[in-house]
């Protein structure tokens, strides 16, 4: 380390260095904060103000003033380096600044140095905002501040007043964890500006010139100098030190003027290309190269930087150079880089330092850089700056920039994106642009979980009366907005009713355009979820072939999957959801993935694949919890619903206990599912009356008479069963009849089986047996394996209770096999006991789907999974090929799969079968 200087009190009558214009009082206040013997610790000071106000000049002037009687440690040009002013014990000593320890310091070593210096008197620890992008230097400063309580230390930093989006996270941490006393530099008064212009122009400015200068500069000194440059036609590069105080002292001694100019040019350009530096400062290339060699010898420029032609990003101000001095260089530097064909981001990094005097090409450079940015944060930084600096530029250009900024923010900060979308929407003068902005606005609200607000916004745009003077949406754009309206609002009880009325009053679109197909799909989904199925076209899912794009596109795919599921096209529904879930994960918020996982869990529940349904619901819960946006309700209810059907009563009860009741109210279809799961838990505990109350609450949550989606959530079936068990057959028959009316028009095997099962449960004797037998036959033709197991069990129990165990046994056996194959082994204990009562020999339950298979079926399945043909299996097991086919058919039925290629995923954990699940499937 350099020799520690002796400490002296300030010399009597020593005049401070020249402060920036209008900052004399702040300089005096800053000097007055210097700690003295017995005065206690000094505050940490933060000099703030906009770019060009003179923060760096004030800091440098302060350091020059106090260095004669107190050591000053300043952050150096490389991350982690700190410089010490030495040889300043005498007021006439030459200023020499040497790096402590010759290079980067650890935080611990910096603290040791500060403590050693503070033993001899007050110390200044200074950091210009040029170093605020250097994490190691920032961490060192924070480390010292945390451990220097009581020391005579005055930390001083400069911080520009920039948008929060452009602030380095390390700066945010430093400012948040320490108390800072802000000293804000104010813009120059009109008198100060007049005096400065007089010095620069050599004459007193007239009133018109002074007014133009005040409008352009807003009192910012650097902008006043730039204005003066244009007035006198001088080169900004020829007077870089103007009004900024001494700037040539850097490294271990005073730099020559040419080296200082080259260093400033390199900092402004963010490049050490000699030809660019030469053109910027009007210096011969040979002189530039000699100066760079000198800077390299002094370790101010690194050889690696020279070989690469760059020295960091633009605005990375070297130690000893004032950032205010560089402001006049930035505009020409950016133009040079643009003309040289440098990457847009390199040009834009220079333009980011320009706050005044924006030109159209600068906005285009920032826009191009945003398109090339490697992260959304970088794009937001460029676009935000373009809006800030281009406030007086072409309106069409600014709208294009704002639209791109809103699109980028939608994935990272959707709440901020709403402000820009609102501005675009309110100022739109074109109907097609209005439709596009309204859809993006709705997309963003969907991301934030505000589907009902999105629906009302779209309704306001669509319902603007023609001829009122307001911009209206063209007719060919209306179907896309109308379908988005229906999709956005269909999950909230507050909006679904007026949406239903709106849908019924509107005219059915005739043309076969993408917008009209999406509108027909949205109306179909809304009608089906409302309990009123409509005739479907030949293709069951109009949107199934659509690729996932925006959140509204994803909603369309999810709606098409729901329609396919409700019409028993389960394979189509799962394929649609799989395609959506297998696309690349969006950066930022991606609520569509959570919704798709929940819907797929419900579809898998309906088909009887409960393990996969539980996996999807847990995955949805995990993703929703990770987003941190409010309570996690919908995925938790879905998980509890799945667990209840698997017989995991304790786990379902625990999940339900964590859900806050008021959070359920606005969640259409989730609220009734919560009550359904609650009823299942209460019934498992023997509380039949409490279960019935919960089921009726589920029906009320589904609208008048529980008419909403009677197939998706058949609460009335469970209620009829409970009423029968409670000895109230008349009520049970009424509930079953009402449910049968609700599903009568659906025309699917599932809906017919539901109606027959409910009536069979409520009907005693042989009439009930016949109804249950028909229900079993109907459900066997549907994908609803768990419902079929329910019907087989109900018929088996009825036959057993009527004294016919022989007829009951195959029904109970089928029910047990189906439940095990569905992954509901824990819920099958009652079935197993009744089968034993009927004289059957139930297999041991382990909760694995493969337990439903006989020993021979397992052998056949294992060989099929190994790739053997039916002929090879028959030869190995000494059975006929027909027998192999029958075994495989029974295996497929029990496990709910369509072929041998699906066996691996179901039987991978079954002993004696084995296999491994193929990759790439998120289930």
PDB file of N, CA and C in Angstrom, residues 766-828:
ATOM      1  N   UNK A 766     -85.193 -54.933  -7.984  1.00  0.00           N
ATOM      2  CA  UNK A 766     -84.740 -55.336  -9.308  1.00  0.00           C
ATOM      3  C   UNK A 766     -84.761 -54.178 -10.315  1.00  0.00           C
ATOM      4  N   UNK A 767     -85.685 -53.242 -10.109  1.00  0.00           N
ATOM      5  CA  UNK A 767     -85.721 -52.084 -11.013  1.00  0.00           C
ATOM      6  C   UNK A 767     -84.414 -51.308 -10.909  1.00  0.00           C
ATOM      7  N   UNK A 768     -83.941 -51.164  -9.679  1.00  0.00           N
ATOM      8  CA  UNK A 768     -82.656 -50.498  -9.479  1.00  0.00           C
ATOM      9  C   UNK A 768     -81.508 -51.268 -10.093  1.00  0.00           C
ATOM     10  N   UNK A 769     -81.577 -52.655  -9.984  1.00  0.00           N
ATOM     11  CA  UNK A 769     -80.512 -53.473 -10.576  1.00  0.00           C
ATOM     12  C   UNK A 769     -80.441 -53.272 -12.082  1.00  0.00           C
ATOM     13  N   UNK A 770     -81.606 -53.182 -12.712  1.00  0.00           N
ATOM     14  CA  UNK A 770     -81.619 -53.028 -14.165  1.00  0.00           C
ATOM     15  C   UNK A 770     -81.026 -51.667 -14.570  1.00  0.00           C
ATOM     16  N   UNK A 771     -81.383 -50.619 -13.791  1.00  0.00           N
ATOM     17  CA  UNK A 771     -80.835 -49.291 -14.090  1.00  0.00           C
ATOM     18  C   UNK A 771     -79.306 -49.280 -13.928  1.00  0.00           C
ATOM     19  N   UNK A 772     -78.829 -49.917 -12.865  1.00  0.00           N
ATOM     20  CA  UNK A 772     -77.380 -49.961 -12.628  1.00  0.00           C
ATOM     21  C   UNK A 772     -76.665 -50.786 -13.700  1.00  0.00           C
ATOM     22  N   UNK A 773     -77.292 -51.847 -14.147  1.00  0.00           N
ATOM     23  CA  UNK A 773     -76.694 -52.657 -15.206  1.00  0.00           C
ATOM     24  C   UNK A 773     -76.578 -51.845 -16.496  1.00  0.00           C
ATOM     25  N   UNK A 774     -77.619 -51.089 -16.819  1.00  0.00           N
ATOM     26  CA  UNK A 774     -77.559 -50.226 -18.000  1.00  0.00           C
ATOM     27  C   UNK A 774     -76.487 -49.141 -17.837  1.00  0.00           C
ATOM     28  N   UNK A 775     -76.366 -48.618 -16.598  1.00  0.00           N
ATOM     29  CA  UNK A 775     -75.335 -47.600 -16.345  1.00  0.00           C
ATOM     30  C   UNK A 775     -73.944 -48.184 -16.587  1.00  0.00           C
ATOM     31  N   UNK A 776     -73.717 -49.415 -16.132  1.00  0.00           N
ATOM     32  CA  UNK A 776     -72.427 -50.066 -16.350  1.00  0.00           C
ATOM     33  C   UNK A 776     -72.135 -50.213 -17.845  1.00  0.00           C
ATOM     34  N   UNK A 777     -73.167 -50.579 -18.603  1.00  0.00           N
ATOM     35  CA  UNK A 777     -72.973 -50.766 -20.038  1.00  0.00           C
ATOM     36  C   UNK A 777     -72.670 -49.442 -20.737  1.00  0.00           C
ATOM     37  N   UNK A 778     -73.387 -48.389 -20.348  1.00  0.00           N
ATOM     38  CA  UNK A 778     -73.147 -47.074 -20.967  1.00  0.00           C
ATOM     39  C   UNK A 778     -71.756 -46.542 -20.621  1.00  0.00           C
ATOM     40  N   UNK A 779     -71.384 -46.655 -19.340  1.00  0.00           N
ATOM     41  CA  UNK A 779     -70.096 -46.110 -18.918  1.00  0.00           C
ATOM     42  C   UNK A 779     -68.928 -46.922 -19.469  1.00  0.00           C
ATOM     43  N   UNK A 780     -69.161 -48.187 -19.770  1.00  0.00           N
ATOM     44  CA  UNK A 780     -68.103 -48.989 -20.388  1.00  0.00           C
ATOM     45  C   UNK A 780     -67.767 -48.475 -21.783  1.00  0.00           C
ATOM     46  N   UNK A 781     -68.704 -47.792 -22.424  1.00  0.00           N
ATOM     47  CA  UNK A 781     -68.467 -47.219 -23.738  1.00  0.00           C
ATOM     48  C   UNK A 781     -67.868 -45.814 -23.663  1.00  0.00           C
ATOM     49  N   UNK A 782     -67.735 -45.278 -22.469  1.00  0.00           N
ATOM     50  CA  UNK A 782     -67.197 -43.928 -22.288  1.00  0.00           C
ATOM     51  C   UNK A 782     -65.771 -44.017 -21.750  1.00  0.00           C
ATOM     52  N   UNK A 783     -65.038 -42.908 -21.738  1.00  0.00           N
ATOM     53  CA  UNK A 783     -63.693 -42.925 -21.149  1.00  0.00           C
ATOM     54  C   UNK A 783     -63.707 -42.808 -19.625  1.00  0.00           C
ATOM     55  N   UNK A 784     -64.897 -42.751 -19.009  1.00  0.00           N
ATOM     56  CA  UNK A 784     -65.007 -42.509 -17.563  1.00  0.00           C
ATOM     57  C   UNK A 784     -64.845 -43.814 -16.783  1.00  0.00           C
ATOM     58  N   UNK A 785     -63.603 -44.288 -16.625  1.00  0.00           N
ATOM     59  CA  UNK A 785     -63.371 -45.582 -15.967  1.00  0.00           C
ATOM     60  C   UNK A 785     -63.725 -45.544 -14.486  1.00  0.00           C
ATOM     61  N   UNK A 786     -63.457 -44.437 -13.818  1.00  0.00           N
ATOM     62  CA  UNK A 786     -63.749 -44.375 -12.387  1.00  0.00           C
ATOM     63  C   UNK A 786     -65.258 -44.382 -12.138  1.00  0.00           C
ATOM     64  N   UNK A 787     -66.006 -43.705 -13.007  1.00  0.00           N
ATOM     65  CA  UNK A 787     -67.464 -43.754 -12.887  1.00  0.00           C
ATOM     66  C   UNK A 787     -67.986 -45.160 -13.173  1.00  0.00           C
ATOM     67  N   UNK A 788     -67.364 -45.854 -14.115  1.00  0.00           N
ATOM     68  CA  UNK A 788     -67.789 -47.220 -14.377  1.00  0.00           C
ATOM     69  C   UNK A 788     -67.518 -48.100 -13.154  1.00  0.00           C
ATOM     70  N   UNK A 789     -66.353 -47.892 -12.518  1.00  0.00           N
ATOM     71  CA  UNK A 789     -66.059 -48.649 -11.290  1.00  0.00           C
ATOM     72  C   UNK A 789     -67.112 -48.372 -10.238  1.00  0.00           C
ATOM     73  N   UNK A 790     -67.542 -47.122 -10.157  1.00  0.00           N
ATOM     74  CA  UNK A 790     -68.589 -46.750  -9.190  1.00  0.00           C
ATOM     75  C   UNK A 790     -69.884 -47.500  -9.495  1.00  0.00           C
ATOM     76  N   UNK A 791     -70.258 -47.581 -10.772  1.00  0.00           N
ATOM     77  CA  UNK A 791     -71.491 -48.273 -11.147  1.00  0.00           C
ATOM     78  C   UNK A 791     -71.376 -49.779 -10.912  1.00  0.00           C
ATOM     79  N   UNK A 792     -70.244 -50.375 -11.267  1.00  0.00           N
ATOM     80  CA  UNK A 792     -70.054 -51.817 -11.034  1.00  0.00           C
ATOM     81  C   UNK A 792     -70.121 -52.139  -9.542  1.00  0.00           C
ATOM     82  N   UNK A 793     -69.512 -51.293  -8.723  1.00  0.00           N
ATOM     83  CA  UNK A 793     -69.535 -51.518  -7.271  1.00  0.00           C
ATOM     84  C   UNK A 793     -70.963 -51.396  -6.741  1.00  0.00           C
ATOM     85  N   UNK A 794     -71.685 -50.361  -7.192  1.00  0.00           N
ATOM     86  CA  UNK A 794     -73.059 -50.177  -6.713  1.00  0.00           C
ATOM     87  C   UNK A 794     -73.924 -51.380  -7.083  1.00  0.00           C
ATOM     88  N   UNK A 795     -73.766 -51.916  -8.300  1.00  0.00           N
ATOM     89  CA  UNK A 795     -74.555 -53.077  -8.709  1.00  0.00           C
ATOM     90  C   UNK A 795     -74.129 -54.314  -7.922  1.00  0.00           C
ATOM     91  N   UNK A 796     -72.830 -54.494  -7.721  1.00  0.00           N
ATOM     92  CA  UNK A 796     -72.358 -55.651  -6.955  1.00  0.00           C
ATOM     93  C   UNK A 796     -72.882 -55.628  -5.531  1.00  0.00           C
ATOM     94  N   UNK A 797     -72.857 -54.465  -4.869  1.00  0.00           N
ATOM     95  CA  UNK A 797     -73.346 -54.352  -3.497  1.00  0.00           C
ATOM     96  C   UNK A 797     -74.852 -54.610  -3.451  1.00  0.00           C
ATOM     97  N   UNK A 798     -75.603 -54.077  -4.437  1.00  0.00           N
ATOM     98  CA  UNK A 798     -77.054 -54.296  -4.462  1.00  0.00           C
ATOM     99  C   UNK A 798     -77.371 -55.778  -4.623  1.00  0.00           C
ATOM    100  N   UNK A 799     -76.648 -56.468  -5.509  1.00  0.00           N
ATOM    101  CA  UNK A 799     -76.868 -57.899  -5.698  1.00  0.00           C
ATOM    102  C   UNK A 799     -76.479 -58.678  -4.442  1.00  0.00           C
ATOM    103  N   UNK A 800     -75.385 -58.308  -3.804  1.00  0.00           N
ATOM    104  CA  UNK A 800     -74.952 -59.009  -2.587  1.00  0.00           C
ATOM    105  C   UNK A 800     -75.954 -58.814  -1.469  1.00  0.00           C
ATOM    106  N   UNK A 801     -76.438 -57.584  -1.322  1.00  0.00           N
ATOM    107  CA  UNK A 801     -77.409 -57.320  -0.256  1.00  0.00           C
ATOM    108  C   UNK A 801     -78.739 -58.030  -0.522  1.00  0.00           C
ATOM    109  N   UNK A 802     -79.028 -58.330  -1.773  1.00  0.00           N
ATOM    110  CA  UNK A 802     -80.254 -59.053  -2.110  1.00  0.00           C
ATOM    111  C   UNK A 802     -80.035 -60.564  -2.079  1.00  0.00           C
ATOM    112  N   UNK A 803     -78.871 -60.997  -1.606  1.00  0.00           N
ATOM    113  CA  UNK A 803     -78.632 -62.431  -1.436  1.00  0.00           C
ATOM    114  C   UNK A 803     -78.146 -63.150  -2.671  1.00  0.00           C
ATOM    115  N   UNK A 804     -77.510 -62.506  -3.592  1.00  0.00           N
ATOM    116  CA  UNK A 804     -77.019 -63.159  -4.801  1.00  0.00           C
ATOM    117  C   UNK A 804     -75.510 -62.922  -4.923  1.00  0.00           C
ATOM    118  N   UNK A 805     -74.700 -63.574  -4.045  1.00  0.00           N
ATOM    119  CA  UNK A 805     -73.246 -63.323  -4.076  1.00  0.00           C
ATOM    120  C   UNK A 805     -72.593 -63.788  -5.365  1.00  0.00           C
ATOM    121  N   UNK A 806     -73.161 -64.826  -5.996  1.00  0.00           N
ATOM    122  CA  UNK A 806     -72.560 -65.333  -7.223  1.00  0.00           C
ATOM    123  C   UNK A 806     -72.602 -64.282  -8.327  1.00  0.00           C
ATOM    124  N   UNK A 807     -73.752 -63.587  -8.446  1.00  0.00           N
ATOM    125  CA  UNK A 807     -73.869 -62.528  -9.454  1.00  0.00           C
ATOM    126  C   UNK A 807     -73.084 -61.282  -9.047  1.00  0.00           C
ATOM    127  N   UNK A 808     -72.946 -61.071  -7.717  1.00  0.00           N
ATOM    128  CA  UNK A 808     -72.249 -59.878  -7.240  1.00  0.00           C
ATOM    129  C   UNK A 808     -70.739 -59.965  -7.464  1.00  0.00           C
ATOM    130  N   UNK A 809     -70.211 -61.205  -7.406  1.00  0.00           N
ATOM    131  CA  UNK A 809     -68.756 -61.364  -7.396  1.00  0.00           C
ATOM    132  C   UNK A 809     -68.073 -60.762  -8.626  1.00  0.00           C
ATOM    133  N   UNK A 810     -68.500 -61.046  -9.867  1.00  0.00           N
ATOM    134  CA  UNK A 810     -67.796 -60.458 -11.029  1.00  0.00           C
ATOM    135  C   UNK A 810     -67.916 -58.939 -11.080  1.00  0.00           C
ATOM    136  N   UNK A 811     -69.057 -58.421 -10.600  1.00  0.00           N
ATOM    137  CA  UNK A 811     -69.225 -56.959 -10.587  1.00  0.00           C
ATOM    138  C   UNK A 811     -68.226 -56.322  -9.607  1.00  0.00           C
ATOM    139  N   UNK A 812     -68.106 -56.886  -8.430  1.00  0.00           N
ATOM    140  CA  UNK A 812     -67.177 -56.344  -7.436  1.00  0.00           C
ATOM    141  C   UNK A 812     -65.728 -56.516  -7.885  1.00  0.00           C
ATOM    142  N   UNK A 813     -65.459 -57.666  -8.540  1.00  0.00           N
ATOM    143  CA  UNK A 813     -64.109 -57.886  -9.050  1.00  0.00           C
ATOM    144  C   UNK A 813     -63.756 -56.838 -10.102  1.00  0.00           C
ATOM    145  N   UNK A 814     -64.694 -56.569 -11.012  1.00  0.00           N
ATOM    146  CA  UNK A 814     -64.443 -55.548 -12.042  1.00  0.00           C
ATOM    147  C   UNK A 814     -64.237 -54.175 -11.416  1.00  0.00           C
ATOM    148  N   UNK A 815     -65.075 -53.856 -10.407  1.00  0.00           N
ATOM    149  CA  UNK A 815     -64.939 -52.559  -9.732  1.00  0.00           C
ATOM    150  C   UNK A 815     -63.566 -52.436  -9.079  1.00  0.00           C
ATOM    151  N   UNK A 816     -63.118 -53.518  -8.402  1.00  0.00           N
ATOM    152  CA  UNK A 816     -61.817 -53.471  -7.731  1.00  0.00           C
ATOM    153  C   UNK A 816     -60.685 -53.310  -8.751  1.00  0.00           C
ATOM    154  N   UNK A 817     -60.737 -54.073  -9.830  1.00  0.00           N
ATOM    155  CA  UNK A 817     -59.696 -53.972 -10.841  1.00  0.00           C
ATOM    156  C   UNK A 817     -59.649 -52.571 -11.461  1.00  0.00           C
ATOM    157  N   UNK A 818     -60.819 -52.012 -11.751  1.00  0.00           N
ATOM    158  CA  UNK A 818     -60.861 -50.674 -12.336  1.00  0.00           C
ATOM    159  C   UNK A 818     -60.306 -49.617 -11.380  1.00  0.00           C
ATOM    160  N   UNK A 819     -60.668 -49.717 -10.101  1.00  0.00           N
ATOM    161  CA  UNK A 819     -60.205 -48.720  -9.138  1.00  0.00           C
ATOM    162  C   UNK A 819     -58.693 -48.805  -8.950  1.00  0.00           C
ATOM    163  N   UNK A 820     -58.180 -50.024  -8.903  1.00  0.00           N
ATOM    164  CA  UNK A 820     -56.728 -50.167  -8.780  1.00  0.00           C
ATOM    165  C   UNK A 820     -56.052 -49.651 -10.042  1.00  0.00           C
ATOM    166  N   UNK A 821     -56.610 -49.967 -11.194  1.00  0.00           N
ATOM    167  CA  UNK A 821     -56.049 -49.483 -12.447  1.00  0.00           C
ATOM    168  C   UNK A 821     -56.096 -47.970 -12.570  1.00  0.00           C
ATOM    169  N   UNK A 822     -57.062 -47.360 -11.922  1.00  0.00           N
ATOM    170  CA  UNK A 822     -57.163 -45.894 -11.936  1.00  0.00           C
ATOM    171  C   UNK A 822     -56.241 -45.236 -10.916  1.00  0.00           C
ATOM    172  N   UNK A 823     -55.629 -46.025 -10.045  1.00  0.00           N
ATOM    173  CA  UNK A 823     -54.795 -45.442  -9.001  1.00  0.00           C
ATOM    174  C   UNK A 823     -55.571 -45.033  -7.777  1.00  0.00           C
ATOM    175  N   UNK A 824     -56.755 -45.573  -7.597  1.00  0.00           N
ATOM    176  CA  UNK A 824     -57.587 -45.259  -6.432  1.00  0.00           C
ATOM    177  C   UNK A 824     -57.589 -46.421  -5.456  1.00  0.00           C
ATOM    178  N   UNK A 825     -56.428 -47.073  -5.301  1.00  0.00           N
ATOM    179  CA  UNK A 825     -56.356 -48.247  -4.427  1.00  0.00           C
ATOM    180  C   UNK A 825     -56.741 -47.963  -2.996  1.00  0.00           C
ATOM    181  N   UNK A 826     -56.411 -46.772  -2.486  1.00  0.00           N
ATOM    182  CA  UNK A 826     -56.762 -46.448  -1.104  1.00  0.00           C
ATOM    183  C   UNK A 826     -58.270 -46.325  -0.915  1.00  0.00           C
ATOM    184  N   UNK A 827     -58.967 -45.960  -1.989  1.00  0.00           N
ATOM    185  CA  UNK A 827     -60.422 -45.836  -1.886  1.00  0.00           C
ATOM    186  C   UNK A 827     -61.114 -47.170  -2.130  1.00  0.00           C
ATOM    187  N   UNK A 828     -60.332 -48.220  -2.452  1.00  0.00           N
ATOM    188  CA  UNK A 828     -60.929 -49.503  -2.836  1.00  0.00           C
ATOM    189  C   UNK A 828     -61.018 -50.494  -1.681  1.00  0.00           C
TER     190      UNK A 828
END
